[in-house]
Amino acid sequence: MNRTTFNERCGICEERKERGIHLYNFFICTECEYNIIHTEPREEKYNYYLRKLKNINQPTLYS
Ligand SMILES: [Zn+2]
């Protein structure tokens, strides 16, 4: 069996994880994705995640 695993560094926890999602050039592991979704905006963690997510290089919109 030829199985390829992708070990990418998560942009949130900065650990190498096999599973996750890509947001532009940003990789978020499934655990962090879950944490972000289940964090309330009033929690301190939420600002931490927001700051991390701001590092995403969004593609330039051409108009
Ligand atoms: Zn992570």
CSV table of N, CA and C and ligand atoms in Angstrom, one decimal:
chain,number,residue,atom,x,y,z
A,1,MET,N,0.8,-1.2,0.0
A,1,MET,CA,0.0,0.0,0.0
A,1,MET,C,0.9,1.2,0.0
A,2,ASN,N,0.6,2.1,-0.9
A,2,ASN,CA,1.4,3.3,-1.0
A,2,ASN,C,0.5,4.5,-0.4
A,3,ARG,N,0.8,4.8,0.8
A,3,ARG,CA,0.0,5.8,1.4
A,3,ARG,C,0.8,7.1,1.8
A,4,THR,N,0.4,8.2,1.3
A,4,THR,CA,1.1,9.4,1.5
A,4,THR,C,0.5,10.2,2.7
A,5,THR,N,1.3,10.6,3.6
A,5,THR,CA,0.8,11.4,4.7
A,5,THR,C,1.5,12.8,4.6
A,6,PHE,N,0.7,13.7,4.8
A,6,PHE,CA,1.2,15.1,4.8
A,6,PHE,C,1.4,15.6,6.2
A,7,ASN,N,2.6,15.9,6.5
A,7,ASN,CA,2.9,16.5,7.8
A,7,ASN,C,3.2,17.9,7.6
A,8,GLU,N,2.2,18.7,7.9
A,8,GLU,CA,2.4,20.1,7.8
A,8,GLU,C,2.3,20.8,9.1
A,9,ARG,N,3.0,21.9,9.2
A,9,ARG,CA,3.0,22.7,10.5
A,9,ARG,C,1.7,23.5,10.6
A,10,CYS,N,1.0,23.3,11.7
A,10,CYS,CA,-0.2,24.0,11.9
A,10,CYS,C,0.2,25.5,12.3
A,11,GLY,N,-0.6,26.4,11.7
A,11,GLY,CA,-0.3,27.8,11.9
A,11,GLY,C,-0.7,28.3,13.3
A,12,ILE,N,-1.5,27.5,13.9
A,12,ILE,CA,-2.0,27.9,15.2
A,12,ILE,C,-1.2,27.3,16.4
A,13,CYS,N,-1.1,26.0,16.4
A,13,CYS,CA,-0.4,25.4,17.5
A,13,CYS,C,1.1,25.2,17.2
A,14,GLU,N,1.4,25.4,15.9
A,14,GLU,CA,2.8,25.2,15.4
A,14,GLU,C,3.4,23.8,15.6
A,15,GLU,N,2.5,22.9,15.6
A,15,GLU,CA,2.9,21.5,15.6
A,15,GLU,C,2.7,20.8,14.3
A,16,ARG,N,3.5,19.8,14.0
A,16,ARG,CA,3.2,19.1,12.7
A,16,ARG,C,2.1,18.1,12.9
A,17,LYS,N,1.1,18.3,12.0
A,17,LYS,CA,-0.1,17.4,12.1
A,17,LYS,C,-0.4,16.8,10.7
A,18,GLU,N,-1.0,15.7,10.7
A,18,GLU,CA,-1.3,15.0,9.5
A,18,GLU,C,-2.6,15.5,8.9
A,19,ARG,N,-3.5,15.8,9.8
A,19,ARG,CA,-4.8,16.2,9.3
A,19,ARG,C,-5.2,17.6,9.6
A,20,GLY,N,-5.8,18.3,8.6
A,20,GLY,CA,-6.2,19.6,8.9
A,20,GLY,C,-6.8,20.2,7.6
A,21,ILE,N,-7.0,21.5,7.6
A,21,ILE,CA,-7.6,22.2,6.5
A,21,ILE,C,-6.6,23.3,6.0
A,22,HIS,N,-6.7,23.7,4.8
A,22,HIS,CA,-5.9,24.8,4.2
A,22,HIS,C,-6.8,26.0,4.0
A,23,LEU,N,-6.2,27.1,4.5
A,23,LEU,CA,-6.9,28.4,4.3
A,23,LEU,C,-5.8,29.2,3.5
A,24,TYR,N,-6.0,29.3,2.2
A,24,TYR,CA,-5.0,30.0,1.4
A,24,TYR,C,-3.6,29.2,1.7
A,25,ASN,N,-2.6,29.9,2.2
A,25,ASN,CA,-1.3,29.2,2.4
A,25,ASN,C,-1.2,28.8,3.8
A,26,PHE,N,-2.3,28.9,4.6
A,26,PHE,CA,-2.3,28.6,6.0
A,26,PHE,C,-2.8,27.2,6.3
A,27,PHE,N,-2.2,26.5,7.2
A,27,PHE,CA,-2.7,25.2,7.5
A,27,PHE,C,-3.2,25.2,8.9
A,28,ILE,N,-4.4,24.7,9.2
A,28,ILE,CA,-4.9,24.6,10.5
A,28,ILE,C,-5.3,23.1,10.7
A,29,CYS,N,-4.7,22.5,11.8
A,29,CYS,CA,-5.0,21.1,12.1
A,29,CYS,C,-6.4,21.0,12.6
A,30,THR,N,-6.9,19.8,12.5
A,30,THR,CA,-8.3,19.5,12.9
A,30,THR,C,-8.6,19.9,14.3
A,31,GLU,N,-7.6,19.7,15.2
A,31,GLU,CA,-7.8,20.1,16.6
A,31,GLU,C,-8.0,21.6,16.8
A,32,CYS,N,-7.1,22.3,16.1
A,32,CYS,CA,-7.2,23.8,16.3
A,32,CYS,C,-8.5,24.3,15.6
A,33,GLU,N,-8.8,23.7,14.5
A,33,GLU,CA,-10.1,24.1,13.8
A,33,GLU,C,-11.2,23.9,14.7
A,34,TYR,N,-11.3,22.8,15.4
A,34,TYR,CA,-12.3,22.5,16.4
A,34,TYR,C,-12.3,23.5,17.5
A,35,ASN,N,-11.1,23.8,18.0
A,35,ASN,CA,-11.0,24.8,19.1
A,35,ASN,C,-11.5,26.1,18.7
A,36,ILE,N,-11.1,26.6,17.5
A,36,ILE,CA,-11.5,27.9,17.1
A,36,ILE,C,-13.1,28.0,17.0
A,37,ILE,N,-13.7,26.9,16.4
A,37,ILE,CA,-15.1,26.9,16.3
A,37,ILE,C,-15.8,26.9,17.6
A,38,HIS,N,-15.2,26.3,18.6
A,38,HIS,CA,-15.8,26.2,19.9
A,38,HIS,C,-15.3,27.2,20.9
A,39,THR,N,-14.7,28.2,20.4
A,39,THR,CA,-14.2,29.3,21.4
A,39,THR,C,-15.2,30.5,21.2
A,40,GLU,N,-15.6,30.9,22.4
A,40,GLU,CA,-16.5,32.1,22.4
A,40,GLU,C,-15.7,33.4,22.2
A,41,PRO,N,-16.2,34.4,21.5
A,41,PRO,CA,-15.5,35.6,21.3
A,41,PRO,C,-15.0,36.3,22.6
A,42,ARG,N,-15.7,36.1,23.7
A,42,ARG,CA,-15.4,36.7,25.0
A,42,ARG,C,-14.2,36.0,25.6
A,43,GLU,N,-13.9,34.8,25.2
A,43,GLU,CA,-12.7,34.1,25.8
A,43,GLU,C,-11.4,34.7,25.3
A,44,GLU,N,-10.4,34.6,26.2
A,44,GLU,CA,-9.1,35.2,25.8
A,44,GLU,C,-8.5,34.5,24.7
A,45,LYS,N,-8.7,33.2,24.6
A,45,LYS,CA,-8.1,32.4,23.5
A,45,LYS,C,-8.5,32.9,22.1
A,46,TYR,N,-9.8,33.4,22.1
A,46,TYR,CA,-10.3,33.8,20.8
A,46,TYR,C,-9.4,34.9,20.1
A,47,ASN,N,-9.0,35.8,20.9
A,47,ASN,CA,-8.1,36.9,20.4
A,47,ASN,C,-6.8,36.3,19.9
A,48,TYR,N,-6.3,35.3,20.6
A,48,TYR,CA,-5.1,34.6,20.3
A,48,TYR,C,-5.2,34.0,18.9
A,49,TYR,N,-6.4,33.3,18.7
A,49,TYR,CA,-6.6,32.7,17.4
A,49,TYR,C,-6.7,33.7,16.3
A,50,LEU,N,-7.4,34.8,16.6
A,50,LEU,CA,-7.6,35.9,15.6
A,50,LEU,C,-6.3,36.4,15.2
A,51,ARG,N,-5.4,36.7,16.2
A,51,ARG,CA,-4.1,37.2,15.8
A,51,ARG,C,-3.4,36.2,14.9
A,52,LYS,N,-3.4,35.0,15.2
A,52,LYS,CA,-2.8,34.0,14.3
A,52,LYS,C,-3.4,34.0,12.9
A,53,LEU,N,-4.7,34.1,12.9
A,53,LEU,CA,-5.4,34.0,11.6
A,53,LEU,C,-5.1,35.2,10.7
A,54,LYS,N,-4.7,36.3,11.4
A,54,LYS,CA,-4.3,37.5,10.6
A,54,LYS,C,-3.0,37.3,9.8
A,55,ASN,N,-2.3,36.3,10.2
A,55,ASN,CA,-1.1,36.0,9.4
A,55,ASN,C,-1.3,35.4,8.1
A,56,ILE,N,-2.6,35.0,7.8
A,56,ILE,CA,-2.9,34.4,6.5
A,56,ILE,C,-2.7,35.5,5.5
A,57,ASN,N,-1.9,35.1,4.5
A,57,ASN,CA,-1.8,36.0,3.3
A,57,ASN,C,-2.9,35.7,2.3
A,58,GLN,N,-3.8,36.6,2.4
A,58,GLN,CA,-5.0,36.4,1.5
A,58,GLN,C,-4.6,36.9,0.1
A,59,PRO,N,-5.1,36.2,-0.9
A,59,PRO,CA,-4.8,36.6,-2.2
A,59,PRO,C,-5.3,38.0,-2.5
A,60,THR,N,-4.5,38.7,-3.2
A,60,THR,CA,-4.9,40.1,-3.6
A,60,THR,C,-6.1,40.1,-4.5
A,61,LEU,N,-7.0,40.9,-4.2
A,61,LEU,CA,-8.2,41.0,-5.1
A,61,LEU,C,-7.9,42.0,-6.2
A,62,TYR,N,-8.0,41.5,-7.4
A,62,TYR,CA,-7.8,42.4,-8.5
A,62,TYR,C,-9.2,43.0,-9.0
A,63,SER,N,-9.2,44.3,-9.1
A,63,SER,CA,-10.5,44.9,-9.5
A,63,SER,C,-10.3,45.7,-10.8
B,1,ZN,ZN,-3.0,23.0,15.4
